[in-house]
Coordinates of C-alpha atoms and ligand atoms in Angstrom, one line a residue:
M1 CA 15.5 -19.5 10.7
A2 CA 14.0 -22.9 10.1
E3 CA 14.7 -24.2 6.7
G4 CA 13.0 -26.3 4.1
F5 CA 9.3 -26.6 4.9
T6 CA 6.1 -26.0 2.7
V7 CA 3.6 -23.4 3.6
L8 CA -0.1 -23.5 2.5
I9 CA -2.0 -20.2 2.8
L10 CA -5.6 -20.6 3.1
A11 CA -7.0 -17.9 1.0
A12 CA -10.3 -19.3 -0.5
G13 CA -13.0 -18.3 2.1
W14 CA -15.8 -16.2 0.9
G15 CA -15.2 -13.4 3.6
T16 CA -18.9 -12.6 3.7
R17 CA -18.1 -10.5 7.0
M18 CA -16.3 -8.0 4.8
H19 CA -19.4 -7.3 2.8
S20 CA -17.4 -6.6 -0.3
S21 CA -17.1 -7.7 -3.9
V22 CA -13.3 -8.0 -3.4
P23 CA -12.0 -11.3 -2.1
K24 CA -11.1 -10.7 1.6
V25 CA -7.4 -11.5 1.4
L26 CA -7.0 -9.0 -1.5
H27 CA -8.1 -6.2 0.7
P28 CA -4.8 -4.0 1.3
V29 CA -3.5 -3.4 4.7
C30 CA -1.2 -0.2 4.2
G31 CA -1.3 -0.6 0.5
K32 CA -0.2 -4.3 0.3
P33 CA -2.9 -7.1 -0.2
M34 CA -3.3 -9.1 3.0
V35 CA -2.3 -12.3 1.3
E36 CA 1.0 -10.7 0.3
W37 CA 1.9 -9.8 3.9
V38 CA 1.5 -13.4 4.6
I39 CA 3.5 -14.6 1.7
D40 CA 6.3 -12.4 2.5
A41 CA 6.3 -13.7 6.1
A42 CA 6.5 -17.2 5.0
R43 CA 9.3 -16.5 2.7
A44 CA 11.3 -14.5 5.3
A45 CA 10.5 -17.5 7.8
G46 CA 12.4 -19.7 5.4
A47 CA 9.7 -21.6 3.5
D48 CA 10.9 -23.3 0.4
Q49 CA 7.6 -23.8 -1.2
V50 CA 4.5 -21.4 -0.9
V51 CA 1.2 -22.9 -2.0
C52 CA -1.8 -20.5 -1.9
I53 CA -5.3 -22.1 -1.8
T54 CA -7.7 -19.9 -4.0
R55 CA -11.1 -20.3 -5.7
P56 CA -11.3 -20.7 -9.4
G57 CA -11.9 -17.2 -10.9
D58 CA -11.7 -15.2 -7.8
G59 CA -8.8 -13.1 -9.0
V60 CA -6.7 -13.9 -5.9
A61 CA -3.9 -15.8 -8.1
E62 CA -3.4 -12.9 -10.4
G63 CA -0.8 -10.5 -9.2
L64 CA 0.7 -13.0 -6.8
P65 CA 4.6 -13.6 -7.2
D66 CA 5.5 -16.2 -9.9
D67 CA 7.1 -18.5 -7.3
V68 CA 3.9 -19.1 -5.4
T69 CA 2.0 -22.3 -6.4
I70 CA -1.7 -22.0 -6.8
A71 CA -4.1 -24.9 -5.7
E72 CA -7.8 -24.2 -6.3
Q73 CA -10.4 -25.2 -3.9
T74 CA -13.1 -26.6 -6.2
E75 CA -14.9 -28.7 -3.6
G76 CA -16.1 -28.5 -0.1
E77 CA -16.3 -25.7 2.3
G78 CA -14.2 -24.8 5.4
T79 CA -10.5 -24.7 6.2
G80 CA -10.2 -28.3 6.2
A81 CA -11.5 -28.6 2.6
A82 CA -9.2 -25.8 1.6
V83 CA -6.1 -27.8 3.0
L84 CA -7.3 -30.9 1.0
A85 CA -7.3 -28.8 -2.1
A86 CA -3.3 -28.8 -1.7
R87 CA -3.1 -32.4 -0.8
D88 CA -0.7 -33.1 -3.5
H89 CA 1.8 -30.9 -1.9
L90 CA 1.3 -32.7 1.5
T91 CA 4.0 -35.4 1.2
G92 CA 7.4 -36.1 2.7
D93 CA 8.6 -35.8 6.3
R94 CA 9.4 -32.2 6.6
P95 CA 6.7 -30.1 8.4
A96 CA 3.7 -28.4 6.6
V97 CA 2.9 -25.1 7.8
V98 CA -0.7 -23.9 7.4
L99 CA -1.3 -20.2 7.6
S100 CA -4.5 -18.2 7.0
G101 CA -4.6 -15.5 4.4
D102 CA -6.5 -13.3 6.9
H103 CA -3.7 -12.8 9.4
P104 CA -1.7 -10.3 7.6
L105 CA 0.6 -9.3 10.4
L106 CA 1.9 -12.6 11.6
A107 CA 5.6 -12.1 11.9
A108 CA 8.2 -14.4 10.2
K109 CA 9.7 -15.1 13.5
E110 CA 6.4 -16.6 14.9
I111 CA 6.4 -19.0 11.9
A112 CA 9.9 -19.9 12.4
D113 CA 9.5 -20.3 16.1
L114 CA 6.4 -22.5 15.5
V115 CA 8.3 -24.9 13.3
E116 CA 11.2 -25.0 15.8
T117 CA 8.7 -25.9 18.6
H118 CA 7.0 -28.5 16.4
E119 CA 10.4 -30.3 15.6
R120 CA 11.8 -30.0 19.2
E121 CA 8.6 -31.5 20.6
G122 CA 8.3 -34.2 18.0
A123 CA 4.7 -33.3 17.7
V124 CA 2.3 -34.3 14.9
A125 CA 0.6 -31.0 15.2
T126 CA 1.8 -27.7 16.7
M127 CA -0.7 -24.7 16.7
L128 CA 0.1 -21.1 17.5
T129 CA -2.2 -19.7 20.2
T130 CA -2.5 -16.5 22.3
E131 CA -4.3 -15.2 25.3
S132 CA -3.6 -11.5 24.3
L133 CA -6.7 -11.1 22.1
D134 CA -10.5 -10.5 22.6
P135 CA -11.4 -14.3 22.1
A136 CA -14.7 -13.5 20.5
G137 CA -15.1 -15.3 17.1
Y138 CA -11.8 -17.3 17.4
G139 CA -11.6 -21.1 18.2
R140 CA -11.1 -21.5 21.9
V141 CA -8.2 -24.0 22.9
V142 CA -9.5 -26.8 25.3
R143 CA -6.6 -28.3 27.1
G144 CA -6.7 -31.7 28.9
E145 CA -5.8 -32.3 32.5
D146 CA -2.1 -32.9 31.6
G147 CA -2.2 -29.4 29.9
S148 CA -2.0 -30.7 26.4
V149 CA -4.3 -29.5 23.6
E150 CA -7.4 -31.7 23.4
R151 CA -9.6 -30.0 20.8
I152 CA -10.7 -26.5 19.6
V153 CA -14.1 -25.2 20.1
E154 CA -15.4 -22.9 17.3
T155 CA -17.3 -20.0 18.5
K156 CA -18.1 -18.1 15.4
Y157 CA -21.8 -19.4 15.8
T158 CA -22.0 -19.4 19.7
E159 CA -25.0 -21.4 20.1
G160 CA -24.5 -24.5 22.2
V161 CA -21.0 -23.7 23.3
P162 CA -20.9 -24.2 27.2
P163 CA -20.2 -21.1 29.3
E164 CA -17.0 -22.7 30.7
E165 CA -15.6 -23.0 27.2
L166 CA -16.7 -19.6 26.1
A167 CA -14.7 -18.3 29.3
I168 CA -11.4 -19.7 27.8
R169 CA -9.1 -16.9 26.9
E170 CA -6.6 -18.9 24.8
V171 CA -7.5 -18.9 21.1
N172 CA -6.3 -20.6 18.0
L173 CA -4.7 -18.4 15.5
G174 CA -5.1 -20.5 12.5
T175 CA -1.3 -21.0 12.1
Y176 CA -0.1 -24.6 12.4
A177 CA 2.7 -27.0 11.6
F178 CA 1.7 -30.5 10.8
D179 CA 3.2 -33.8 9.8
P180 CA 1.8 -33.6 6.3
V181 CA 0.8 -37.3 5.8
E182 CA -0.7 -37.5 9.2
L183 CA -2.7 -34.3 8.4
V184 CA -4.3 -35.7 5.2
G185 CA -5.1 -38.9 6.9
A186 CA -6.9 -37.3 9.8
L187 CA -8.7 -34.8 7.5
D188 CA -10.2 -37.6 5.4
R189 CA -11.9 -38.7 8.8
V190 CA -13.1 -35.4 10.0
A191 CA -17.0 -35.1 10.1
L192 CA -18.7 -32.1 8.7
E193 CA -20.0 -29.4 11.1
N194 CA -22.3 -26.8 9.7
D195 CA -21.7 -28.3 6.3
E196 CA -18.1 -27.3 6.7
L197 CA -15.0 -29.4 7.0
Y198 CA -13.0 -27.7 9.9
L199 CA -9.2 -28.0 9.9
T200 CA -9.5 -27.8 13.6
G201 CA -11.3 -31.1 13.5
V202 CA -8.1 -33.0 13.1
V203 CA -6.8 -32.2 16.5
P204 CA -8.8 -34.9 18.5
I205 CA -8.4 -37.3 15.7
L206 CA -4.5 -36.9 15.7
R207 CA -4.6 -37.1 19.6
E208 CA -6.6 -40.3 19.6
Q209 CA -4.1 -41.8 17.2
G210 CA -1.4 -41.3 19.9
G211 CA 0.1 -38.1 18.2
R212 CA 1.4 -35.4 20.4
I213 CA -0.4 -31.9 19.9
A214 CA 1.8 -29.0 20.9
A215 CA 1.0 -25.3 21.2
H216 CA 3.2 -22.3 20.7
V217 CA 2.0 -19.5 22.7
T218 CA 2.5 -15.9 21.5
D219 CA 1.9 -12.6 23.2
D220 CA 2.1 -10.5 20.2
P221 CA -1.4 -9.4 19.6
S222 CA -0.7 -7.7 16.2
G223 CA 0.7 -10.7 14.6
A224 CA -2.3 -12.6 16.1
L225 CA -5.0 -10.4 14.7
G226 CA -7.3 -12.1 12.2
I227 CA -9.4 -10.0 9.7
N228 CA -13.0 -11.1 9.3
D229 CA -14.7 -7.7 9.1
R230 CA -13.7 -4.1 8.3
S231 CA -13.4 -3.1 11.8
Q232 CA -10.6 -5.6 12.3
L233 CA -9.1 -4.4 9.0
M234 CA -9.1 -0.9 10.4
E235 CA -7.2 -2.2 13.5
A236 CA -4.7 -4.0 11.4
E237 CA -4.2 -1.0 9.3
E238 CA -3.2 1.0 12.4
L239 CA -1.0 -1.7 13.7
A240 CA 0.8 -2.1 10.5
Q241 CA 1.2 1.5 10.1
R242 CA 2.9 1.8 13.4
R243 CA 5.3 -1.0 12.4
I244 CA 6.1 0.6 9.1
L245 CA 6.7 4.1 10.8
A246 CA 8.8 2.5 13.5
E247 CA 11.0 0.7 11.0
H248 CA 11.6 3.9 9.0
A249 CA 12.3 5.8 12.3
R250 CA 14.9 3.3 13.3
A251 CA 16.6 3.8 9.9
G252 CA 16.9 7.5 10.5
V253 CA 13.6 9.3 9.4
T254 CA 12.0 11.8 11.6
F255 CA 8.1 11.8 11.7
Q256 CA 6.9 15.0 13.3
S257 CA 3.4 13.7 13.5
P258 CA 3.2 9.9 13.4
Q259 CA -0.6 10.1 14.0
T260 CA -1.3 12.0 10.8
T261 CA 1.3 10.4 8.6
R262 CA 0.6 7.4 6.4
V263 CA 3.2 5.4 4.8
E264 CA 2.3 2.4 2.8
A265 CA 4.3 -0.9 2.9
G266 CA 7.2 -0.7 0.3
V267 CA 7.7 3.0 0.2
E268 CA 11.4 4.0 0.7
I269 CA 12.6 6.9 2.7
G270 CA 16.2 7.8 3.2
A271 CA 18.0 8.8 6.4
D272 CA 17.8 12.4 7.8
T273 CA 14.7 13.1 6.0
V274 CA 12.0 15.0 8.1
I275 CA 8.2 14.3 7.5
A276 CA 6.0 17.1 8.6
P277 CA 2.3 16.4 9.6
G278 CA -0.4 15.2 7.2
C279 CA 1.6 13.2 4.6
N280 CA 0.4 10.1 2.7
F281 CA 3.1 8.3 0.6
T282 CA 1.6 5.5 -1.4
G283 CA 2.5 2.8 -4.1
A284 CA 6.1 2.8 -5.3
T285 CA 7.1 6.2 -3.9
R286 CA 10.9 6.7 -3.0
I287 CA 12.2 9.6 -0.9
G288 CA 15.8 10.3 -0.7
T289 CA 18.0 11.4 2.2
G290 CA 18.0 14.8 3.9
A291 CA 14.7 15.7 2.3
R292 CA 12.1 17.9 4.0
V293 CA 8.5 16.7 3.0
G294 CA 5.3 18.2 4.2
P295 CA 3.1 19.5 5.7
Y296 CA 0.4 18.0 3.5
V297 CA 2.1 16.1 0.9
N298 CA 0.4 13.2 -1.0
T299 CA 2.4 11.0 -3.3
I300 CA 1.4 8.1 -5.6
D301 CA 4.3 6.1 -7.3
S302 CA 6.4 9.3 -7.2
A303 CA 10.2 10.1 -6.3
I304 CA 11.6 12.8 -4.2
G305 CA 15.4 13.3 -4.2
D306 CA 18.0 13.9 -1.8
G307 CA 17.9 17.3 -0.1
A308 CA 14.5 18.2 -1.8
T309 CA 11.8 20.2 -0.2
V310 CA 8.1 19.5 -0.9
I311 CA 5.4 21.5 0.7
Q312 CA 1.5 21.0 0.4
A313 CA 1.7 19.0 -2.8
Y314 CA -0.2 16.2 -4.6
M315 CA 2.1 14.1 -6.8
V316 CA 1.2 11.3 -9.1
E317 CA 3.9 9.5 -11.0
A318 CA 6.1 12.6 -10.9
E319 CA 9.8 13.0 -9.9
V320 CA 11.3 15.7 -8.0
H321 CA 15.2 15.6 -8.2
D322 CA 17.8 16.3 -5.7
N323 CA 17.6 19.8 -4.0
A324 CA 14.6 20.8 -6.0
T325 CA 11.8 22.8 -4.1
V326 CA 8.0 22.3 -4.7
G327 CA 4.9 24.1 -3.3
P328 CA 3.2 25.1 -1.2
Y329 CA 0.1 24.0 -3.3
A330 CA 1.5 22.2 -6.2
Y331 CA 0.0 19.5 -8.4
L332 CA 2.6 17.4 -10.2
R333 CA 1.0 14.9 -12.6
P334 CA 2.3 11.9 -14.5
G335 CA 5.6 12.5 -16.4
A336 CA 6.3 15.7 -14.4
I337 CA 10.1 15.7 -13.9
I338 CA 11.6 18.4 -11.8
R339 CA 15.4 18.4 -12.3
E340 CA 18.0 19.1 -9.7
G341 CA 17.6 22.5 -8.0
A342 CA 14.7 23.7 -10.0
K343 CA 11.7 25.4 -8.3
I344 CA 7.9 24.7 -8.7
G345 CA 6.0 27.3 -6.7
T346 CA 2.5 28.1 -5.5
F347 CA -0.6 27.0 -7.4
V348 CA 1.4 25.5 -10.2
E349 CA 0.4 22.4 -12.1
V350 CA 2.9 20.4 -14.2
K351 CA 2.0 17.5 -16.4
N352 CA 4.2 15.3 -18.7
S353 CA 7.0 18.0 -18.7
D354 CA 10.6 18.2 -18.0
I355 CA 11.7 21.1 -16.0
G356 CA 15.4 21.7 -16.4
R357 CA 18.0 22.1 -13.8
G358 CA 17.6 25.4 -11.7
A359 CA 14.6 26.2 -13.8
K360 CA 11.8 28.3 -12.0
V361 CA 8.0 28.3 -12.2
P362 CA 7.2 30.1 -9.2
H363 CA 3.6 31.1 -9.2
L364 CA 0.2 30.4 -10.8
S365 CA 1.1 28.4 -13.9
Y366 CA 0.0 25.3 -16.0
V367 CA 2.9 23.5 -17.7
G368 CA 1.9 20.6 -19.9
D369 CA 3.6 18.7 -22.6
A370 CA 6.6 21.1 -22.2
E371 CA 10.5 20.9 -22.3
V372 CA 11.8 23.8 -20.1
G373 CA 15.7 24.3 -20.3
D374 CA 18.0 24.8 -17.4
E375 CA 17.8 27.9 -15.5
A376 CA 14.8 29.2 -17.5
N377 CA 12.2 31.4 -15.6
L378 CA 8.5 31.1 -16.3
G379 CA 6.8 34.1 -14.7
A380 CA 3.5 34.2 -12.9
S381 CA 0.6 32.9 -14.8
T382 CA 2.5 31.2 -17.5
I383 CA 0.1 28.8 -19.4
T384 CA 1.0 26.2 -22.1
A385 CA -1.9 26.0 -24.4
N386 CA -1.0 22.3 -25.2
Y387 CA -4.5 21.1 -26.4
D388 CA -6.3 22.3 -29.6
G389 CA -9.3 20.4 -28.8
R390 CA -8.0 17.3 -30.7
R391 CA -4.4 16.5 -30.0
K392 CA -1.8 17.6 -27.5
H393 CA 1.2 19.6 -28.7
R394 CA 4.5 20.2 -27.3
T395 CA 6.2 23.5 -26.0
K396 CA 10.0 24.0 -25.8
V397 CA 11.5 26.8 -23.7
G398 CA 15.3 27.2 -24.2
K399 CA 17.7 27.5 -21.4
R400 CA 17.7 30.6 -19.5
A401 CA 14.8 31.9 -21.3
K402 CA 12.6 34.5 -19.4
I403 CA 9.0 34.1 -20.0
S404 CA 7.4 37.3 -18.6
V405 CA 4.1 37.3 -16.7
H406 CA 0.7 36.2 -18.2
T407 CA 2.3 34.6 -21.2
T408 CA 0.3 31.9 -23.2
L409 CA 2.5 29.7 -25.2
V410 CA 0.4 28.3 -27.8
A411 CA 1.8 24.8 -28.8
P412 CA 3.5 23.6 -30.9
V413 CA 5.9 26.5 -30.1
D414 CA 9.6 26.9 -29.6
V415 CA 11.1 29.7 -27.4
G416 CA 14.9 29.9 -28.0
E417 CA 17.7 29.9 -25.5
G418 CA 18.0 33.2 -23.6
A419 CA 14.8 34.5 -25.3
Y420 CA 12.3 36.8 -23.6
T421 CA 8.6 37.2 -24.1
G422 CA 6.6 40.4 -23.2
A423 CA 4.2 40.4 -20.5
G424 CA 0.5 39.4 -21.5
S425 CA 1.7 37.8 -24.9
A426 CA 0.1 35.0 -26.5
I427 CA 3.1 33.4 -28.3
T428 CA 2.0 31.6 -31.4
E429 CA 5.4 31.7 -33.3
D430 CA 8.8 30.5 -32.5
I431 CA 11.1 33.0 -30.9
P432 CA 14.7 32.8 -31.9
D433 CA 17.6 32.5 -29.4
G434 CA 18.1 35.8 -27.4
A435 CA 15.1 37.5 -29.0
L436 CA 11.9 39.1 -27.4
G437 CA 8.7 38.0 -28.5
I438 CA 5.8 40.4 -27.9
A439 CA 2.3 39.5 -29.0
R440 CA -0.3 41.8 -27.8
P441 CA -2.2 44.8 -29.0
R442 CA -0.3 48.0 -28.6
Q443 CA -1.4 50.4 -25.9
E444 CA -3.2 53.5 -27.0
N445 CA -3.6 56.4 -24.5
V446 CA -6.6 58.8 -25.2
E447 CA -5.5 62.3 -24.0
G448 CA -7.9 64.2 -21.8
Y449 CA -10.4 61.5 -21.6
G450 CA -11.1 62.0 -17.8
K451 CA -11.9 65.6 -18.2
R452 CA -14.3 64.9 -21.0
V453 CA -16.2 62.7 -18.9
E454 CA -16.5 65.0 -16.2
E455 CA -17.8 67.7 -18.5
E456 CA -20.4 65.4 -20.0
Q457 CA -21.9 64.6 -16.6
E458 CA -22.2 68.3 -15.5
Ligands
UD1_501 C1 -10.4 -20.1 11.9 C2 -10.3 -21.4 12.9 C3 -10.5 -20.8 14.3 C4 -9.3 -19.7 14.5 C5 -9.4 -18.6 13.5 C6 -8.2 -17.7 13.6 C7 -11.3 -23.3 11.7 C8 -12.5 -24.2 11.6 N1 -11.4 -22.2 12.6 O1 -11.7 -19.7 12.1 O2 -10.1 -21.8 15.2 O3 -9.5 -19.3 15.8 O4 -9.5 -19.2 12.0 O5 -8.5 -16.6 12.6 O6 -10.4 -23.4 11.1 N2 -10.6 -20.5 3.9 C9 -10.6 -21.1 2.7 N3 -11.6 -21.9 2.3 C10 -12.6 -22.1 2.9 C11 -12.8 -21.4 4.2 C12 -11.8 -20.6 4.6 O7 -9.6 -21.0 2.1 O8 -13.6 -22.9 2.5 C13 -9.6 -19.4 4.4 C14 -10.1 -18.1 4.5 O9 -9.8 -17.3 3.4 C15 -9.2 -17.6 5.7 C16 -8.9 -18.8 6.5 O10 -9.2 -20.0 5.7 O11 -7.9 -17.1 5.3 C17 -9.8 -18.9 7.6 O12 -11.2 -19.0 7.5 P1 -12.1 -18.2 8.3 O13 -13.5 -18.5 7.8 O14 -11.8 -16.7 8.5 O15 -12.1 -19.0 9.6 P2 -12.5 -18.5 11.1 O16 -13.9 -18.5 11.2 O17 -11.9 -17.1 11.3
CA502 CA1 -10.6 -15.8 10.0

């Protein structure tokens, strides 16, 4: 890969075509803001300095990696004005690469190849172009008789563009390598068009000064895709998703239904894991090896261990450890830790609770703010009453304890190791190790009751 160049990322446009209060380049593609895709590609291509051009107070700079330099566009409109906002970084004789923050899927290799072409051809400017996109809205590349690039025709506002130029299929992708000093000199001479300073305006000026303008043509339409509106954002999302799934698949993950599976950028999945239809893995989700996940599992910043099985579940900041099983129909909320080999069954909600190794909560339960010991069993309809209307309280269930069906554990309460509860109990007092706690009215049988009712009806 090429080494030692500066990358400017233009990210200060208004993005009006998005109709959004969020700056365009912060819109996520597969969970990762567009501009971060571009930063990552620049780094992977070998950039040693990345300068991001933003507007004061637009929030784009927040959340970017610390090693990204910010330059604020405080004056002028247009891509040329954006580049001039970083003029202090446009020095020396190494190439300056200009990228658009709205081309999220540009591959690192395209950037490296562009720099390589630029240097090989001894060009003053080299632009990335393609013929494999619908050219509408892009700048068309007008080539001279000798085949070299003469100028770029902007077609965003199509009035006045001659039909033969509108017919051109080759478009400018807003990705360039420049000689930095020549670039600044030419930009200072570009005239405004539609009140904007177009970066593409430097092309005829550099050419007139005797510089060579090269083009590096790509046929990868996904990398080329520019995002100006949400229909293009949707296209980018699909293309990026394909790319992410293919990468996991090559590393050993089976997707039974790629069309219905969504995996965000940055999610980790181990080899030999099988993903059934209808899954959505988001944020910092990590899934281990040999796991079976789905159908219909949604995870947000959660972890699923090796060999675990999770079916029809919604997980938020929760951990399912190795060989544990979850679902169908489980809701694991923040702080739910399901330890090795434990089982969370059907219609079970767990929040801020540690479920010990091999413990079971198989049916219809709510476990909140609890610590459940290894191998304990919580029968159907076990409920922790963890909230007294003002504060949350903790419940502790000892190792191997057996909570019988329909038990309410009124916290704070402590059930000892190997202890039992009677079915239908509301447990308000601690139960010692090995003891049985029953807390329900005694049953009373009224003899002959049925007969008496019959006689009264006669
Ligand atoms: C630009 C190119 C066009 C090319 C297309 C590729 C120009 C004049 N035109 O058009 O030839 O085909 O990209 O997608 O350059 N930006 C700023 N400050 C500004 C204006 C824009 O930082 O004042 C940034 C935007 O955030 C965006 C990038 O520059 O990331 C491109 O701007 P945009 O308005 O989308 O340019 P296009 O009309 O798409
Ligand atoms: Ca654009």
